[in-house]
Amino acid sequence: MFGNSKFFNQYPGKDITEADIKRIFQTFDANKDNALDKAEVKNLVESIATSGSLSAAELDKIYAFLDKDKDGLVSPSDMAARALPWLSVIFSGPVAMVIVDVQNDFITGSLALKVYPAKEDGANVVPVINDVIAKHSAAFKTVIYSLDWHPADHISFLDNLAKRKLSDKSKIKDAAKVGLNDVVVLETKAYGPIEQIMWPRHCVQNSSGAELHSELKLAGNHTKVYKGTDPDIDSYSAFWDNNKLKKTDLHDRLSKLGISDLIVCGLATDVCVGSTAAHAQELGYRTALLEDACCGVMPDGIAATKAKLTAAHGVVVRSGQLNELLAKRDRPMAWVLAAVDCVEKLANGGH
């Protein structure tokens, strides 16, 4: 924490009002000129955050956001228009949890993660997720469980390759030479050439492999999202397919609930979890990756997923840190900054 760090201890979990904004403005208007200059806004932002640092470029972005009338100063009317929704996200933004693909085939079945290079056993996420649900379900406005839900003729299955046509754009030209995890380009009637990683048959609709792990607890306020249902395109993310041609209804559900913050976990970190988190950030959600409730495929891919998330003002946390984060007492600078993206995309209809 920096600046007037104790001032904001009164606000976690509180609905921010116009009276609060007026008081905050008066507190941080150090020279009492009825405007906040950049140094005063810097003090304000650094007082909100409980960890992390603020770069000059990040300060410029927040200052430009708060200066609604673009006159070079942040006035009381600017604060009322911009700081009210921004601080509302930071101190009382509704939270949802998205649990990605904790299904049998990724744990003990045809795509069991423990046999891949990262050697991470997908079963290990189950008790962590169950503990989070037991301790924190009241903090989540909803809990979403996504499921890979493929038709038997899905494009990603290597054993379906003989029924499909390799595109001229595919680097591998001979179908007989295509193996598991190879990348090819396949022709589809609906979408034209589609690039695809070849996987073993997995998570076929209504199969035991597609079921959620038997020991995974379902939150009382949960719903499910089914993805990968189109035979001609894969869908790692719980929001969109891999080419963003079709979307699930997840974003619509979250928007109707006014969700601003997402806790994302599940299988696999560097595939479906990472894609879901990236799309969540693109839509404007403040996104946290719950790393001890995730398992991945490739060590480099796991590291890259975390780096991409944090570069876009996401945070990587462990379950033991959730209590303070969900209570808004832990306010990483990344999430203070991400609240600006959240408000801007709400205003533009993107979220």
Short mmCIF file of C-alpha atoms in Angstrom, two decimals:
data_model
loop_
_atom_site.label_atom_id
_atom_site.label_comp_id
_atom_site.label_asym_id
_atom_site.label_seq_id
_atom_site.Cartn_x
_atom_site.Cartn_y
_atom_site.Cartn_z
CA MET A 1 0.00 0.00 0.00
CA PHE A 2 1.07 3.55 -0.63
CA GLY A 3 -0.21 7.05 0.00
CA ASN A 4 -3.20 7.40 2.30
CA SER A 5 -3.42 3.62 2.63
CA LYS A 6 -5.78 3.37 5.62
CA PHE A 7 -8.41 5.63 4.11
CA PHE A 8 -9.92 2.91 1.89
CA ASN A 9 -10.20 0.30 4.65
CA GLN A 10 -13.79 1.47 5.20
CA TYR A 11 -15.00 0.61 1.70
CA PRO A 12 -14.59 -3.14 0.99
CA GLY A 13 -18.02 -4.67 0.44
CA LYS A 14 -19.70 -1.28 0.56
CA ASP A 15 -21.89 0.12 -2.20
CA ILE A 16 -20.12 3.30 -3.26
CA THR A 17 -22.36 6.38 -3.25
CA GLU A 18 -22.06 9.88 -4.66
CA ALA A 19 -21.41 11.08 -1.11
CA ASP A 20 -18.47 8.66 -0.91
CA ILE A 21 -17.08 10.00 -4.18
CA LYS A 22 -17.33 13.56 -2.88
CA ARG A 23 -15.50 12.60 0.30
CA ILE A 24 -12.80 10.73 -1.63
CA PHE A 25 -12.33 13.70 -3.94
CA GLN A 26 -11.96 16.12 -1.05
CA THR A 27 -9.52 13.84 0.75
CA PHE A 28 -7.17 13.49 -2.22
CA ASP A 29 -7.44 17.10 -3.46
CA ALA A 30 -4.32 17.93 -1.49
CA ASN A 31 -3.98 21.55 -2.60
CA LYS A 32 -7.74 22.21 -2.31
CA ASP A 33 -8.04 23.69 -5.81
CA ASN A 34 -11.22 21.67 -6.57
CA ALA A 35 -9.41 19.50 -9.13
CA LEU A 36 -7.18 16.46 -9.03
CA ASP A 37 -3.90 16.73 -10.89
CA LYS A 38 -1.87 13.72 -11.94
CA ALA A 39 0.14 13.56 -8.71
CA GLU A 40 -3.07 13.57 -6.68
CA VAL A 41 -4.61 10.83 -8.82
CA LYS A 42 -1.41 8.82 -8.40
CA ASN A 43 -1.76 9.10 -4.63
CA LEU A 44 -5.42 8.06 -4.93
CA VAL A 45 -4.67 4.96 -7.03
CA GLU A 46 -1.72 3.88 -4.91
CA SER A 47 -3.87 4.25 -1.79
CA ILE A 48 -6.53 1.94 -3.23
CA ALA A 49 -4.06 -0.82 -4.15
CA THR A 50 -2.74 -3.08 -1.43
CA SER A 51 0.07 -4.52 -3.57
CA GLY A 52 1.85 -3.94 -6.84
CA SER A 53 3.18 -0.85 -8.55
CA LEU A 54 1.83 1.79 -10.91
CA SER A 55 3.79 2.62 -14.06
CA ALA A 56 3.76 6.03 -15.70
CA ALA A 57 1.82 4.62 -18.67
CA GLU A 58 -0.76 3.04 -16.37
CA LEU A 59 -1.18 6.31 -14.49
CA ASP A 60 -1.71 8.10 -17.80
CA LYS A 61 -4.44 5.60 -18.72
CA ILE A 62 -6.30 5.99 -15.43
CA TYR A 63 -5.96 9.76 -15.55
CA ALA A 64 -7.36 9.88 -19.08
CA PHE A 65 -10.22 7.65 -17.98
CA LEU A 66 -11.12 9.84 -14.99
CA ASP A 67 -10.78 13.10 -16.96
CA LYS A 68 -14.11 12.69 -18.72
CA ASP A 69 -14.27 16.20 -20.21
CA LYS A 70 -10.62 16.01 -21.35
CA ASP A 71 -9.63 19.39 -19.94
CA GLY A 72 -6.44 18.09 -18.32
CA LEU A 73 -7.81 17.99 -14.77
CA VAL A 74 -10.14 15.66 -12.90
CA SER A 75 -13.05 17.72 -11.63
CA PRO A 76 -15.79 16.76 -9.14
CA SER A 77 -18.14 16.07 -12.07
CA ASP A 78 -15.49 13.87 -13.72
CA MET A 79 -15.17 11.91 -10.48
CA ALA A 80 -18.92 11.49 -10.15
CA ALA A 81 -19.18 10.16 -13.71
CA ARG A 82 -16.11 7.93 -13.81
CA ALA A 83 -14.92 7.11 -10.29
CA LEU A 84 -18.32 5.92 -9.10
CA PRO A 85 -18.53 2.90 -11.45
CA TRP A 86 -14.76 2.28 -11.21
CA LEU A 87 -14.66 2.19 -7.42
CA SER A 88 -17.90 0.21 -7.34
CA VAL A 89 -16.17 -2.58 -9.27
CA ILE A 90 -13.13 -2.43 -7.00
CA PHE A 91 -15.00 -2.49 -3.69
CA SER A 92 -18.24 -4.35 -4.39
CA GLY A 93 -18.10 -5.86 -7.89
CA PRO A 94 -20.04 -9.17 -8.07
CA VAL A 95 -17.90 -12.30 -8.45
CA ALA A 96 -18.47 -15.57 -10.30
CA MET A 97 -16.39 -18.73 -10.42
CA VAL A 98 -15.83 -20.58 -13.69
CA ILE A 99 -14.69 -24.19 -13.29
CA VAL A 100 -13.43 -25.49 -16.63
CA ASP A 101 -13.71 -29.08 -17.85
CA VAL A 102 -13.04 -31.13 -14.71
CA GLN A 103 -14.11 -34.22 -16.65
CA ASN A 104 -13.10 -37.85 -16.45
CA ASP A 105 -11.31 -38.00 -19.79
CA PHE A 106 -8.88 -35.28 -18.68
CA ILE A 107 -8.20 -37.07 -15.40
CA THR A 108 -8.22 -40.84 -15.98
CA GLY A 109 -9.36 -41.17 -19.59
CA SER A 110 -8.08 -40.74 -23.11
CA LEU A 111 -6.61 -37.28 -22.47
CA ALA A 112 -5.39 -37.79 -18.90
CA LEU A 113 -3.12 -34.84 -18.17
CA LYS A 114 -0.73 -36.82 -15.99
CA VAL A 115 0.77 -38.53 -19.07
CA TYR A 116 1.62 -35.21 -20.75
CA PRO A 117 4.95 -33.38 -20.27
CA ALA A 118 3.87 -31.27 -17.27
CA LYS A 119 2.96 -34.53 -15.44
CA GLU A 120 0.16 -32.82 -13.52
CA ASP A 121 -2.62 -35.06 -12.25
CA GLY A 122 -6.01 -33.51 -12.96
CA ALA A 123 -7.53 -35.29 -9.95
CA ASN A 124 -5.56 -32.95 -7.69
CA VAL A 125 -7.80 -29.99 -8.55
CA VAL A 126 -10.94 -31.69 -7.21
CA PRO A 127 -10.31 -31.33 -3.45
CA VAL A 128 -9.07 -27.77 -3.92
CA ILE A 129 -12.20 -26.76 -5.83
CA ASN A 130 -14.41 -28.55 -3.32
CA ASP A 131 -12.74 -26.68 -0.46
CA VAL A 132 -13.20 -23.34 -2.23
CA ILE A 133 -16.88 -24.08 -2.82
CA ALA A 134 -17.35 -25.13 0.82
CA LYS A 135 -15.67 -22.00 2.18
CA HIS A 136 -16.59 -19.32 -0.32
CA SER A 137 -19.75 -20.24 -2.22
CA ALA A 138 -21.63 -17.38 -0.56
CA ALA A 139 -19.17 -14.95 -2.16
CA PHE A 140 -20.00 -16.16 -5.68
CA LYS A 141 -23.12 -14.85 -7.35
CA THR A 142 -22.97 -17.93 -9.55
CA VAL A 143 -20.66 -20.88 -10.17
CA ILE A 144 -20.29 -22.10 -13.75
CA TYR A 145 -19.09 -25.57 -14.69
CA SER A 146 -18.02 -25.85 -18.33
CA LEU A 147 -17.90 -29.19 -20.13
CA ASP A 148 -16.29 -30.27 -23.36
CA TRP A 149 -19.26 -31.89 -25.09
CA HIS A 150 -18.24 -33.25 -28.46
CA PRO A 151 -20.34 -35.10 -31.03
CA ALA A 152 -18.89 -38.43 -32.15
CA ASP A 153 -17.81 -36.97 -35.52
CA HIS A 154 -15.90 -34.03 -34.00
CA ILE A 155 -13.14 -32.41 -36.04
CA SER A 156 -10.54 -32.73 -33.26
CA PHE A 157 -10.56 -36.55 -33.09
CA LEU A 158 -7.63 -38.18 -34.85
CA ASP A 159 -9.70 -41.29 -35.56
CA ASN A 160 -12.12 -39.13 -37.60
CA LEU A 161 -9.38 -37.87 -39.90
CA ALA A 162 -10.11 -40.46 -42.60
CA LYS A 163 -13.61 -39.00 -42.92
CA ARG A 164 -12.29 -35.50 -43.53
CA LYS A 165 -10.27 -33.71 -46.19
CA LEU A 166 -6.92 -32.06 -45.58
CA SER A 167 -6.82 -28.53 -46.92
CA ASP A 168 -4.21 -27.43 -49.41
CA LYS A 169 -3.16 -25.00 -46.66
CA SER A 170 -2.17 -27.83 -44.33
CA LYS A 171 1.58 -28.25 -43.85
CA ILE A 172 1.07 -31.99 -43.48
CA LYS A 173 -0.30 -33.20 -46.81
CA ASP A 174 -0.55 -36.94 -46.19
CA ALA A 175 -3.27 -37.98 -43.73
CA ALA A 176 -1.39 -41.21 -43.02
CA LYS A 177 1.44 -39.16 -41.50
CA VAL A 178 -0.76 -37.20 -39.10
CA GLY A 179 -0.38 -38.21 -35.45
CA LEU A 180 -1.67 -37.08 -32.07
CA ASN A 181 -0.95 -33.44 -31.24
CA ASP A 182 -0.10 -32.63 -34.87
CA VAL A 183 -1.55 -29.44 -36.32
CA VAL A 184 -3.38 -29.73 -39.62
CA VAL A 185 -5.81 -27.66 -41.68
CA LEU A 186 -9.07 -29.40 -42.54
CA GLU A 187 -11.78 -28.41 -44.99
CA THR A 188 -15.26 -27.88 -43.57
CA LYS A 189 -18.50 -27.16 -45.40
CA ALA A 190 -19.65 -24.56 -42.90
CA TYR A 191 -16.44 -22.62 -42.24
CA GLY A 192 -13.94 -23.42 -44.98
CA PRO A 193 -10.36 -24.30 -43.94
CA ILE A 194 -10.00 -24.78 -40.15
CA GLU A 195 -6.69 -25.25 -38.34
CA GLN A 196 -6.91 -28.05 -35.81
CA ILE A 197 -4.73 -29.88 -33.29
CA MET A 198 -5.45 -33.59 -33.46
CA TRP A 199 -6.49 -35.13 -30.15
CA PRO A 200 -7.60 -38.60 -29.14
CA ARG A 201 -11.35 -39.17 -28.96
CA HIS A 202 -12.50 -37.52 -25.73
CA CYS A 203 -15.53 -36.08 -23.94
CA VAL A 204 -18.05 -37.54 -26.36
CA GLN A 205 -21.56 -36.41 -25.52
CA ASN A 206 -23.28 -38.59 -22.90
CA SER A 207 -20.22 -40.80 -22.42
CA SER A 208 -18.67 -41.55 -19.03
CA GLY A 209 -15.52 -39.72 -20.12
CA ALA A 210 -17.53 -36.53 -20.59
CA GLU A 211 -18.95 -36.63 -17.08
CA LEU A 212 -17.64 -34.35 -14.36
CA HIS A 213 -15.39 -36.13 -11.87
CA SER A 214 -17.57 -38.07 -9.44
CA GLU A 215 -16.05 -36.39 -6.38
CA LEU A 216 -16.41 -32.84 -7.70
CA LYS A 217 -18.98 -30.98 -5.61
CA LEU A 218 -21.57 -28.84 -7.36
CA ALA A 219 -22.33 -25.49 -5.79
CA GLY A 220 -25.96 -24.83 -4.98
CA ASN A 221 -26.05 -21.81 -7.29
CA HIS A 222 -24.36 -23.53 -10.22
CA THR A 223 -25.14 -23.77 -13.91
CA LYS A 224 -23.39 -25.64 -16.72
CA VAL A 225 -22.04 -24.51 -20.07
CA TYR A 226 -21.51 -27.04 -22.86
CA LYS A 227 -18.86 -26.28 -25.47
CA GLY A 228 -17.36 -27.98 -28.51
CA THR A 229 -20.77 -29.16 -29.66
CA ASP A 230 -20.27 -28.19 -33.33
CA PRO A 231 -18.65 -31.11 -35.22
CA ASP A 232 -16.69 -28.76 -37.49
CA ILE A 233 -14.91 -26.49 -35.02
CA ASP A 234 -13.18 -26.90 -31.68
CA SER A 235 -13.95 -24.79 -28.63
CA TYR A 236 -11.36 -24.49 -25.89
CA SER A 237 -12.91 -21.42 -24.29
CA ALA A 238 -16.17 -21.47 -22.35
CA PHE A 239 -17.07 -18.22 -24.18
CA TRP A 240 -16.27 -18.79 -27.88
CA ASP A 241 -15.07 -21.43 -30.30
CA ASN A 242 -11.42 -21.32 -31.33
CA ASN A 243 -12.11 -19.12 -34.38
CA LYS A 244 -14.70 -16.91 -32.62
CA LEU A 245 -17.38 -17.89 -35.11
CA LYS A 246 -19.89 -18.99 -32.48
CA LYS A 247 -20.33 -18.16 -28.81
CA THR A 248 -21.88 -19.91 -25.85
CA ASP A 249 -24.36 -18.07 -23.66
CA LEU A 250 -21.86 -17.71 -20.79
CA HIS A 251 -21.21 -14.01 -21.34
CA ASP A 252 -24.94 -13.29 -21.53
CA ARG A 253 -25.54 -15.14 -18.27
CA LEU A 254 -22.76 -13.29 -16.47
CA SER A 255 -23.84 -9.92 -17.87
CA LYS A 256 -27.40 -10.38 -16.65
CA LEU A 257 -26.02 -10.91 -13.15
CA GLY A 258 -23.82 -7.83 -13.37
CA ILE A 259 -20.65 -9.86 -12.82
CA SER A 260 -17.38 -7.91 -12.90
CA ASP A 261 -14.91 -10.42 -11.43
CA LEU A 262 -14.17 -14.02 -12.44
CA ILE A 263 -12.21 -16.69 -10.61
CA VAL A 264 -11.18 -19.24 -13.26
CA CYS A 265 -9.77 -22.73 -12.68
CA GLY A 266 -9.90 -26.30 -13.94
CA LEU A 267 -8.37 -28.29 -16.81
CA ALA A 268 -6.15 -27.63 -18.60
CA THR A 269 -4.27 -24.48 -17.62
CA ASP A 270 -2.64 -23.90 -20.99
CA VAL A 271 -5.59 -24.99 -23.14
CA CYS A 272 -9.21 -24.54 -22.09
CA VAL A 273 -8.61 -22.64 -18.84
CA GLY A 274 -6.19 -20.25 -20.51
CA SER A 275 -8.52 -19.65 -23.45
CA THR A 276 -11.45 -19.01 -21.12
CA ALA A 277 -9.41 -16.56 -19.02
CA ALA A 278 -8.13 -14.71 -22.10
CA HIS A 279 -11.64 -14.29 -23.50
CA ALA A 280 -12.90 -13.17 -20.09
CA GLN A 281 -10.31 -10.41 -20.05
CA GLU A 282 -11.12 -9.46 -23.62
CA LEU A 283 -14.75 -9.00 -22.59
CA GLY A 284 -13.75 -6.79 -19.65
CA TYR A 285 -13.98 -9.14 -16.66
CA ARG A 286 -11.39 -8.77 -13.94
CA THR A 287 -9.89 -12.23 -14.07
CA ALA A 288 -8.01 -14.30 -11.50
CA LEU A 289 -6.45 -17.67 -12.26
CA LEU A 290 -6.71 -20.00 -9.27
CA GLU A 291 -3.44 -21.81 -9.89
CA ASP A 292 -3.66 -24.58 -7.27
CA ALA A 293 -7.04 -25.56 -8.77
CA CYS A 294 -5.54 -25.92 -12.27
CA CYS A 295 -3.43 -28.54 -14.04
CA GLY A 296 -1.83 -28.16 -17.43
CA VAL A 297 -0.31 -29.96 -20.40
CA MET A 298 3.07 -28.34 -21.15
CA PRO A 299 5.34 -26.52 -18.66
CA ASP A 300 6.10 -23.76 -21.18
CA GLY A 301 2.42 -23.43 -22.03
CA ILE A 302 1.45 -23.08 -18.38
CA ALA A 303 4.06 -20.35 -17.88
CA ALA A 304 2.94 -18.56 -21.06
CA THR A 305 -0.70 -18.67 -19.97
CA LYS A 306 0.12 -17.01 -16.65
CA ALA A 307 2.33 -14.42 -18.33
CA LYS A 308 -0.40 -13.52 -20.83
CA LEU A 309 -2.97 -13.20 -18.05
CA THR A 310 -0.85 -10.93 -15.87
CA ALA A 311 0.22 -8.79 -18.83
CA ALA A 312 -3.47 -7.93 -19.30
CA HIS A 313 -3.94 -7.03 -15.60
CA GLY A 314 -5.11 -10.43 -14.47
CA VAL A 315 -3.88 -12.00 -11.26
CA VAL A 316 -2.63 -15.47 -10.38
CA VAL A 317 -3.69 -16.53 -6.88
CA ARG A 318 -3.86 -19.58 -4.67
CA SER A 319 -6.91 -20.77 -2.80
CA GLY A 320 -5.48 -19.60 0.52
CA GLN A 321 -5.54 -16.02 -0.78
CA LEU A 322 -9.18 -16.03 -1.85
CA ASN A 323 -10.73 -14.87 1.40
CA GLU A 324 -9.07 -11.45 1.25
CA LEU A 325 -9.46 -11.12 -2.52
CA LEU A 326 -13.18 -11.95 -2.48
CA ALA A 327 -13.75 -9.61 0.47
CA LYS A 328 -12.09 -6.82 -1.57
CA ARG A 329 -9.54 -6.29 1.20
CA ASP A 330 -6.77 -7.58 -1.05
CA ARG A 331 -6.68 -5.19 -4.00
CA PRO A 332 -3.73 -5.92 -6.32
CA MET A 333 -2.75 -3.00 -8.50
CA ALA A 334 -3.48 -5.20 -11.52
CA TRP A 335 -7.14 -5.49 -10.51
CA VAL A 336 -7.38 -1.76 -9.73
CA LEU A 337 -6.25 -1.19 -13.32
CA ALA A 338 -8.47 -3.95 -14.70
CA ALA A 339 -11.48 -2.19 -13.18
CA VAL A 340 -10.94 0.60 -15.71
CA ASP A 341 -11.13 -1.92 -18.56
CA CYS A 342 -14.26 -3.39 -16.99
CA VAL A 343 -16.04 -0.03 -16.79
CA GLU A 344 -14.98 1.05 -20.29
CA LYS A 345 -16.19 -2.17 -21.88
CA LEU A 346 -19.46 -1.98 -19.97
CA ALA A 347 -19.98 1.52 -21.35
CA ASN A 348 -19.19 0.36 -24.88
CA GLY A 349 -21.48 -2.65 -24.68
CA GLY A 350 -18.60 -5.12 -24.92
CA HIS A 351 -19.39 -6.66 -21.53
#
